[in-house]
XYZ file of N, CA and C in Angstrom:
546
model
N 6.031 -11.394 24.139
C 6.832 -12.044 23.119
C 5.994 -12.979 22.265
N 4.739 -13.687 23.244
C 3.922 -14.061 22.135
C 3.568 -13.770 20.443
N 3.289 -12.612 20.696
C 2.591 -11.915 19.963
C 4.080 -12.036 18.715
N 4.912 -11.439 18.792
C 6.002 -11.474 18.105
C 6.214 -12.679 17.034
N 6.340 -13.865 17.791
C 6.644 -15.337 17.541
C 5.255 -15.362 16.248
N 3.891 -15.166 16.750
C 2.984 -15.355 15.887
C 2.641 -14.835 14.431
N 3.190 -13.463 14.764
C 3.155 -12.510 13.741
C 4.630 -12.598 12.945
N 5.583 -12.676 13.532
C 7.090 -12.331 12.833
C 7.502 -12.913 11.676
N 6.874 -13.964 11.115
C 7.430 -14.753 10.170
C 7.097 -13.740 9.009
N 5.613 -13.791 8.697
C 5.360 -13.024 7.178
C 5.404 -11.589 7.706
N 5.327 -10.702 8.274
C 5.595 -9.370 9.129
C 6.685 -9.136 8.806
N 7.821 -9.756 9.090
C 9.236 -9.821 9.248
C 9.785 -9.599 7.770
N 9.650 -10.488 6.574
C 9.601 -10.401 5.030
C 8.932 -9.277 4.972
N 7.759 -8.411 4.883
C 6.909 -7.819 4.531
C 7.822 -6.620 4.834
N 8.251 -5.931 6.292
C 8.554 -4.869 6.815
C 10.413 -4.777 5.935
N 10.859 -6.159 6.079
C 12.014 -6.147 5.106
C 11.507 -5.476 4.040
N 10.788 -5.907 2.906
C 10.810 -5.560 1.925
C 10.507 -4.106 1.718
N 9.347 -3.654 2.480
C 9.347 -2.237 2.626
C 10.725 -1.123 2.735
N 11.210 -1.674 3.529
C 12.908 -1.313 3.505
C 13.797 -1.214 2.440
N 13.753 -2.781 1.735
C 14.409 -2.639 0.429
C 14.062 -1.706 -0.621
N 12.974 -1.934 -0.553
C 12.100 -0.823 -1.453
C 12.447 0.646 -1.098
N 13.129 1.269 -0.088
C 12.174 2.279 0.610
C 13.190 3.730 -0.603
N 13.929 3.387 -1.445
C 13.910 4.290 -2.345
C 12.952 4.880 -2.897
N 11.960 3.529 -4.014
C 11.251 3.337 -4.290
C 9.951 4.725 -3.871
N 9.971 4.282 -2.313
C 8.947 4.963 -1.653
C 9.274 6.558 -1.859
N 10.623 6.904 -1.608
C 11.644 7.869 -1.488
C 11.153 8.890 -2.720
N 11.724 8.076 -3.998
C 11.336 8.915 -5.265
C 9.962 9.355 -5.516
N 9.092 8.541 -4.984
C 7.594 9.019 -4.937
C 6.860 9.786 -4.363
N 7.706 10.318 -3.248
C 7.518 11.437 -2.312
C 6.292 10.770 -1.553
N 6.535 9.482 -0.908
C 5.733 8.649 -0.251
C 6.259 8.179 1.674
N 6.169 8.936 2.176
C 6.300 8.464 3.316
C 5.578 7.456 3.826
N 6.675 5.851 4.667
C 5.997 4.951 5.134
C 5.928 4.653 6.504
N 4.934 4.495 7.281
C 4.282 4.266 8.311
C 4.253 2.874 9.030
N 4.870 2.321 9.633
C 4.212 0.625 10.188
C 3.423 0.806 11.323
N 2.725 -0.094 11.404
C 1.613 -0.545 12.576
C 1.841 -2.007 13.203
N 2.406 -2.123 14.222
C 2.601 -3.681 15.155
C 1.780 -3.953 15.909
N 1.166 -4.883 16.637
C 0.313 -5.551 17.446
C 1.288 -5.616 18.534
N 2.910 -5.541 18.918
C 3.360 -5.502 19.587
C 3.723 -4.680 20.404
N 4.183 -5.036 21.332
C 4.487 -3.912 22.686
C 6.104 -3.124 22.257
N 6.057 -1.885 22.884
C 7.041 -1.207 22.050
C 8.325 -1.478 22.735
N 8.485 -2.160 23.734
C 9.683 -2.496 23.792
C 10.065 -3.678 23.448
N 9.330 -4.696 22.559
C 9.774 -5.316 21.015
C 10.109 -5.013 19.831
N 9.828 -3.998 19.651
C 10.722 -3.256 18.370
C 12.077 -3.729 18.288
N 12.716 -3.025 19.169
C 14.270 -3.296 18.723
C 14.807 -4.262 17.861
N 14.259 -5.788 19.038
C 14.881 -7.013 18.777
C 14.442 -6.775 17.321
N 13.089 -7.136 17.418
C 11.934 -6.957 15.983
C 13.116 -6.742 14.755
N 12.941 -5.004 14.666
C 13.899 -4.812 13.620
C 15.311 -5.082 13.765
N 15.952 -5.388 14.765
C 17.494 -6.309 14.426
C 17.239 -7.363 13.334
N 15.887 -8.153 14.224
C 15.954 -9.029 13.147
C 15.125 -9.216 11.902
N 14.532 -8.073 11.283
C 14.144 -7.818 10.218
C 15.600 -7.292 9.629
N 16.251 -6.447 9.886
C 17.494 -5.685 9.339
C 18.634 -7.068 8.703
N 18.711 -7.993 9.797
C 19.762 -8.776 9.872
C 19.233 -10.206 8.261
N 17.744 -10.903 8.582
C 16.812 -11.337 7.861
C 16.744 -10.861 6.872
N 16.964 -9.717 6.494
C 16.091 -8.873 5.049
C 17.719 -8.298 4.364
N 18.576 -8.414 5.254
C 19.645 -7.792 5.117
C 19.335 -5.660 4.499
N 18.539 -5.565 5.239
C 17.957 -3.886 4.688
C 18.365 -3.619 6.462
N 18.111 -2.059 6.257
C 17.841 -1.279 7.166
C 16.379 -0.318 7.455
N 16.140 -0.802 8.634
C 14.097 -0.417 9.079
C 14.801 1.035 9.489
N 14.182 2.147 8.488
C 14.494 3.319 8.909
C 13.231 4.798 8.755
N 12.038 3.752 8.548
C 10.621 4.354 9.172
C 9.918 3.789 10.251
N 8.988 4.676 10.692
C 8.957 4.477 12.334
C 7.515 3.506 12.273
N 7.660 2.671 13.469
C 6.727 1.279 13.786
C 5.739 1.712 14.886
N 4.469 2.123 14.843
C 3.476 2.368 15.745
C 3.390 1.255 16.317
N 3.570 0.954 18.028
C 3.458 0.188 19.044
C 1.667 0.182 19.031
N 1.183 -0.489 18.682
C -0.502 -1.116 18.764
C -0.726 -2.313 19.943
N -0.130 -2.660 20.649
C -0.294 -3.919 21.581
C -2.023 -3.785 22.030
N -2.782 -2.671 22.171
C -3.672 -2.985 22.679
C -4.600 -2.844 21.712
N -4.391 -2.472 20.054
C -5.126 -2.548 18.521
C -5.970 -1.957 18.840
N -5.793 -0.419 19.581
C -6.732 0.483 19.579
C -6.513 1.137 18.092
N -6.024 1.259 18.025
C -5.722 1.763 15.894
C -6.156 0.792 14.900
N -5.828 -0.371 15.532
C -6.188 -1.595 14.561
C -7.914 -1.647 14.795
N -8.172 -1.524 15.934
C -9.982 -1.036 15.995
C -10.239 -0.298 15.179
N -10.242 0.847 15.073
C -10.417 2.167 14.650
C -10.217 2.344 12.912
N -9.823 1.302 12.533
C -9.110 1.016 10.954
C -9.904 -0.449 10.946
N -10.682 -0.779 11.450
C -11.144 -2.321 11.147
C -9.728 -3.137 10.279
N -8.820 -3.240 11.142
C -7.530 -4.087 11.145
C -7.686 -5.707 11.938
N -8.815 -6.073 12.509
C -8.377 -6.833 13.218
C -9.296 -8.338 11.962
N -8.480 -9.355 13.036
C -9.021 -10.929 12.098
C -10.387 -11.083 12.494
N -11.375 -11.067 12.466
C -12.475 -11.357 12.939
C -13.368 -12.903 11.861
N -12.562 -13.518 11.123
C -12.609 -14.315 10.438
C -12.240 -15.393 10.904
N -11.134 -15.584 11.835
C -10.386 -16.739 12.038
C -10.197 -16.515 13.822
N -10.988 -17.112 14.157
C -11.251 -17.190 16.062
C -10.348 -17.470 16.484
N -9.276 -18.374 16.016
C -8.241 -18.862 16.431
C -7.139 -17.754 16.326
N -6.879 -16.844 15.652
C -5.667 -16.194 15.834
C -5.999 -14.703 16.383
N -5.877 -15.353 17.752
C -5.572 -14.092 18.980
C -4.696 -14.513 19.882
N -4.191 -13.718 20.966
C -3.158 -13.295 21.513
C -3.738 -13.905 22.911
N -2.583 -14.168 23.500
C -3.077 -15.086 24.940
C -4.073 -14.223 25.913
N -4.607 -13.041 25.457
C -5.712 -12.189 26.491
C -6.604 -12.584 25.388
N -6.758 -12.953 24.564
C -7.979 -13.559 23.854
C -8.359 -12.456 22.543
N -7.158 -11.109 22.206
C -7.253 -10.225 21.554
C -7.029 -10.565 20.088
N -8.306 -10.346 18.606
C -7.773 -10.638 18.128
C -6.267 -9.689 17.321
N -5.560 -10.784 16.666
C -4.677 -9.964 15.967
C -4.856 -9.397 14.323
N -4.199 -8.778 14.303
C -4.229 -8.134 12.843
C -4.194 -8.824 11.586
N -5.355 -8.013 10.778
C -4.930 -8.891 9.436
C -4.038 -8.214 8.751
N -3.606 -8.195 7.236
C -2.754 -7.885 6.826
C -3.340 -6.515 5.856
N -2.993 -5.294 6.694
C -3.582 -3.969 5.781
C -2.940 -3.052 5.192
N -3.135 -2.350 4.149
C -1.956 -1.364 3.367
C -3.029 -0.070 3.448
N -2.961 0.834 3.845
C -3.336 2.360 3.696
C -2.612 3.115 2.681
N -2.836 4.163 1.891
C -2.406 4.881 1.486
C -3.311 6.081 0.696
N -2.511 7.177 1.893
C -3.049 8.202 2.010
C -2.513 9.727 1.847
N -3.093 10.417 0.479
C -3.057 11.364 -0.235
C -2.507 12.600 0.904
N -1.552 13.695 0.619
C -1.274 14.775 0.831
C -2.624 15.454 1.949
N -3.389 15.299 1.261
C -4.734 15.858 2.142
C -5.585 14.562 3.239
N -4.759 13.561 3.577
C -4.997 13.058 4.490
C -6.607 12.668 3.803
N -6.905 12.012 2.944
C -7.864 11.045 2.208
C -7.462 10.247 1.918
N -7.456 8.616 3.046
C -7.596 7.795 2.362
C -7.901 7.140 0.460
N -6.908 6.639 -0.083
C -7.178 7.218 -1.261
C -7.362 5.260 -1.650
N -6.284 4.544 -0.965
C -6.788 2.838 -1.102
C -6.610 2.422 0.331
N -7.623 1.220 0.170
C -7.273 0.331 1.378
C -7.304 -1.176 1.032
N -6.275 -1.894 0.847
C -5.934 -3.531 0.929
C -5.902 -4.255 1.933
N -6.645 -5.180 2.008
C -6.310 -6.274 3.288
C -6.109 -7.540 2.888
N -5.247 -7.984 3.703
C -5.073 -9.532 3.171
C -5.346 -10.150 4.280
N -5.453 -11.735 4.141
C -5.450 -12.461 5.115
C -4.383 -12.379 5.775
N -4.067 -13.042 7.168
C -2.770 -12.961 8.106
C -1.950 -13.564 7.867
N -2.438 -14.849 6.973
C -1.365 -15.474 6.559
C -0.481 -15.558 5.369
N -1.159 -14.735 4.732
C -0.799 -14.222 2.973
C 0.003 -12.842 3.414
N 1.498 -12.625 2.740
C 2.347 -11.417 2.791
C 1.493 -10.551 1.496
N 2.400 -9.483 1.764
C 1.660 -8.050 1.105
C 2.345 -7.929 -0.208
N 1.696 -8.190 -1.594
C 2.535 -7.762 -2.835
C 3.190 -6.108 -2.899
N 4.376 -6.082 -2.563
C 4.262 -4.249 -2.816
C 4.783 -4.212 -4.014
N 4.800 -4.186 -5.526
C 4.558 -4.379 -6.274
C 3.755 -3.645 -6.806
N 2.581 -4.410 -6.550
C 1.423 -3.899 -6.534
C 0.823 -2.265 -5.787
N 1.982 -2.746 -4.976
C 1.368 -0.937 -3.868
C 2.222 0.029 -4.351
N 3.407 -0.222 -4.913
C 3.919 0.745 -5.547
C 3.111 1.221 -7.312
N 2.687 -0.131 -7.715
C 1.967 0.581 -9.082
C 0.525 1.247 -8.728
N -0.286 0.834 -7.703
C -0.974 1.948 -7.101
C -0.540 3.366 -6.818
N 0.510 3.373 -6.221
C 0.743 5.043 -5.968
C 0.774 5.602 -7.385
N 1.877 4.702 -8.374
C 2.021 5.058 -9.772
C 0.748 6.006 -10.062
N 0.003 4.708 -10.154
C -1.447 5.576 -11.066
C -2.040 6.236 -10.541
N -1.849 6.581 -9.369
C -2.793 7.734 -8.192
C -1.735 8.820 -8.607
N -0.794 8.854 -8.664
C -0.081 10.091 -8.792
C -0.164 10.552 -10.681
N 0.048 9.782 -11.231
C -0.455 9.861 -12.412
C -1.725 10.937 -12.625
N -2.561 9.707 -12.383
C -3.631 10.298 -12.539
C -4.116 11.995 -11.698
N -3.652 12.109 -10.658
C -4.241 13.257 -9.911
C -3.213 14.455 -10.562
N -2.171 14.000 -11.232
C -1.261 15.033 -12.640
C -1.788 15.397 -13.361
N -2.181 14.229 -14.343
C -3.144 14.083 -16.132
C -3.850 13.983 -16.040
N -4.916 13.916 -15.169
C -6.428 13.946 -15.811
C -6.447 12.571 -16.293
N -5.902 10.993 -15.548
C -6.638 10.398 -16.312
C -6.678 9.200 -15.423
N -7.210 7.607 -15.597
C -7.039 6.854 -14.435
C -6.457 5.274 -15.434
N -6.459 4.828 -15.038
C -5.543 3.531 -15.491
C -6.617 1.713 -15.549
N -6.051 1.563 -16.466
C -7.103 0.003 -16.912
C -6.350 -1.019 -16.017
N -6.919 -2.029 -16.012
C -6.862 -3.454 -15.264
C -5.420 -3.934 -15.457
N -4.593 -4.397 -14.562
C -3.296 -4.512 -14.842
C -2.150 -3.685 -15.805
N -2.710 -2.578 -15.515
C -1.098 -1.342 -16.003
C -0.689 -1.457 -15.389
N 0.386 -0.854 -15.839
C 2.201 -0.768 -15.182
C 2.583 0.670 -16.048
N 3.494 0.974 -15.584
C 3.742 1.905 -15.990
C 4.526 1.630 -17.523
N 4.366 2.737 -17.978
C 4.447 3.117 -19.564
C 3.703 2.439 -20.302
N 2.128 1.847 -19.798
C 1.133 1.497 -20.859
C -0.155 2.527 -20.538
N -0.685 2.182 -21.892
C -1.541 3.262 -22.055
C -2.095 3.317 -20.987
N -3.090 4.351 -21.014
C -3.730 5.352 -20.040
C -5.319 5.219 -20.777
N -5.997 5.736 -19.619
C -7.396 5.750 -20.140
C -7.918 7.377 -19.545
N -8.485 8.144 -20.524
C -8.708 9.328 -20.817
C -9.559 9.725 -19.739
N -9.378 10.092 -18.767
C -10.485 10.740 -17.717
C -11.881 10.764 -18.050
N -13.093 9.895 -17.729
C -14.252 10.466 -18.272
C -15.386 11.710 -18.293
N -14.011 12.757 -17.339
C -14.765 14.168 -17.205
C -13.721 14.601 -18.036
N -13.545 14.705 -18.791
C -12.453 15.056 -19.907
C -13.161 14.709 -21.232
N -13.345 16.452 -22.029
C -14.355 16.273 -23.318
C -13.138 15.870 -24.316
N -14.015 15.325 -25.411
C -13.386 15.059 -26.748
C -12.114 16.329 -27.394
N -12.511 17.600 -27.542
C -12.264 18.593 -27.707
C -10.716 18.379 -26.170
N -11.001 18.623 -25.615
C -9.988 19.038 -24.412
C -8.555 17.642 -24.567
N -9.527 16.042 -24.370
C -8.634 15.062 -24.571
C -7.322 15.224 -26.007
N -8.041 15.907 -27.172
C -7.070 16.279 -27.910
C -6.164 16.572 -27.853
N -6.156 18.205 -26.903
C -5.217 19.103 -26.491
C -4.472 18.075 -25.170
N -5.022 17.525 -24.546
C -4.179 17.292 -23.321
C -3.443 15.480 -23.903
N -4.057 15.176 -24.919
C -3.567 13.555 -25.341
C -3.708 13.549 -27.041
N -2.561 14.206 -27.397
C -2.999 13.908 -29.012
C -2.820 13.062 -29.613
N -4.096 12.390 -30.474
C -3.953 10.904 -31.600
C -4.537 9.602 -30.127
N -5.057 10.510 -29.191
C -5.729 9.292 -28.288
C -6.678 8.639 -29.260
N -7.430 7.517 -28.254
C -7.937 6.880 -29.583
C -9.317 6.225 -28.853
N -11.013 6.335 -29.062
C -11.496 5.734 -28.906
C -11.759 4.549 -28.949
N -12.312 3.923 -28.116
C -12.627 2.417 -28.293
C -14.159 2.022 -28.196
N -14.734 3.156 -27.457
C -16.274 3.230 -27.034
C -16.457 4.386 -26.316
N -17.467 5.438 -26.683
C -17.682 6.441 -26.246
C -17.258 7.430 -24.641
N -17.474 6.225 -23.854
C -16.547 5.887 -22.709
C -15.558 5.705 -21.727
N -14.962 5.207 -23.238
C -13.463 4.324 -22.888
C -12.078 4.837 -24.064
N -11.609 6.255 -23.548
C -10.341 6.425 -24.650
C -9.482 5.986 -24.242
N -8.439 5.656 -24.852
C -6.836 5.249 -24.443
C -6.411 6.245 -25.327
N -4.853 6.448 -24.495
C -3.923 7.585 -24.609
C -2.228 7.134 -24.003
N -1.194 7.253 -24.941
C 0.063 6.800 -24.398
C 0.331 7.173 -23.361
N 0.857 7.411 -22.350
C 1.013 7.581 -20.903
C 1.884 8.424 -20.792
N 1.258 9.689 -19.915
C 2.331 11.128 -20.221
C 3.328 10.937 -19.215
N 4.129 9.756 -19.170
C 5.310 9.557 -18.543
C 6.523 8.208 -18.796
């Protein structure tokens, strides 16, 4: 139960929100995954009280990690902060987002500190432009969102960008922008 108490506060918001969201996830053809440091017969309570807290319903499945053999294996653990481990002296998890392509390629990996919650926000406009892009041929500038321009694939010739983005527009040999084919 340790482990619970330590982790549950920002965990607890975080796995809510995933929930609220989980349309979100739904329309994107994004299946979501959790990973706990806890023992699996903490779940339950766990999500009662994420469900009850978040007022959502946890209705993707929570990998039992108590012994962070996964969290090994994913360099998940705090190795920054000595102090936050588990009464066997294990450390615990920092805060990580995977997301991983149809073909099982890692495609991003985010970590936060343990004590900072997870923008999903942000992890949803990632999938955005990964799915985007692996559509159109193209990848996305520094703070897009969706329905702003696009930046023209740079294996994508002048000649071709035409046909696939017409009236795109150079800025530097480099660097085209193109309205966003969505």
């Amino acid at each position: 139960m340790f482990v619970l108490e330590v982790c549950a506060p920002v965990c607890t918001t975080e796995l809510g929100e995933v929930a609220r969201r989980s349309k979100d996830f739904a329309d994107r053809g994004v299946k979501v995954i959790g990973l706990s440091a806890n023992e699996l017969s903490d779940h339950e309570k766990w999500v009662d009280d994420i469900n009850e807290v978040n007022n959502v319903n946890v209705d993707f499945p929570i990998i039992a990690d108590h012994e962070r053999k996964v969290s090994a294996l994913y360099d998940m653990l705090d190795h920054q902060d000595i102090t936050n481990v588990d009464t066997k002296g294990i450390p615990f998890t920092v805060r990580s987002v995977f997301i991983i392509d149809p073909k099982k390629i890692i495609r991003l990996m985010i970590t936060y500190p343990a004590s900072t919650g997870r923008n999903f926000d942000e992890v949803i406009r990632v999938i955005d432009s990964l799915q985007l892009g692996d559509k159109h041929r193209i990848t996305t500038p520094a703070n897009w969102k969706k329905g702003d321009e696009v930046i023209v694939h740079p294996g994508v010739s002048n000649e071709e960008a035409e046909k696939l983005f017409p009236g795109f527009r150079t800025v530097k040999p480099y660097l085209r922008l193109a309205k966003s084919p969505f």
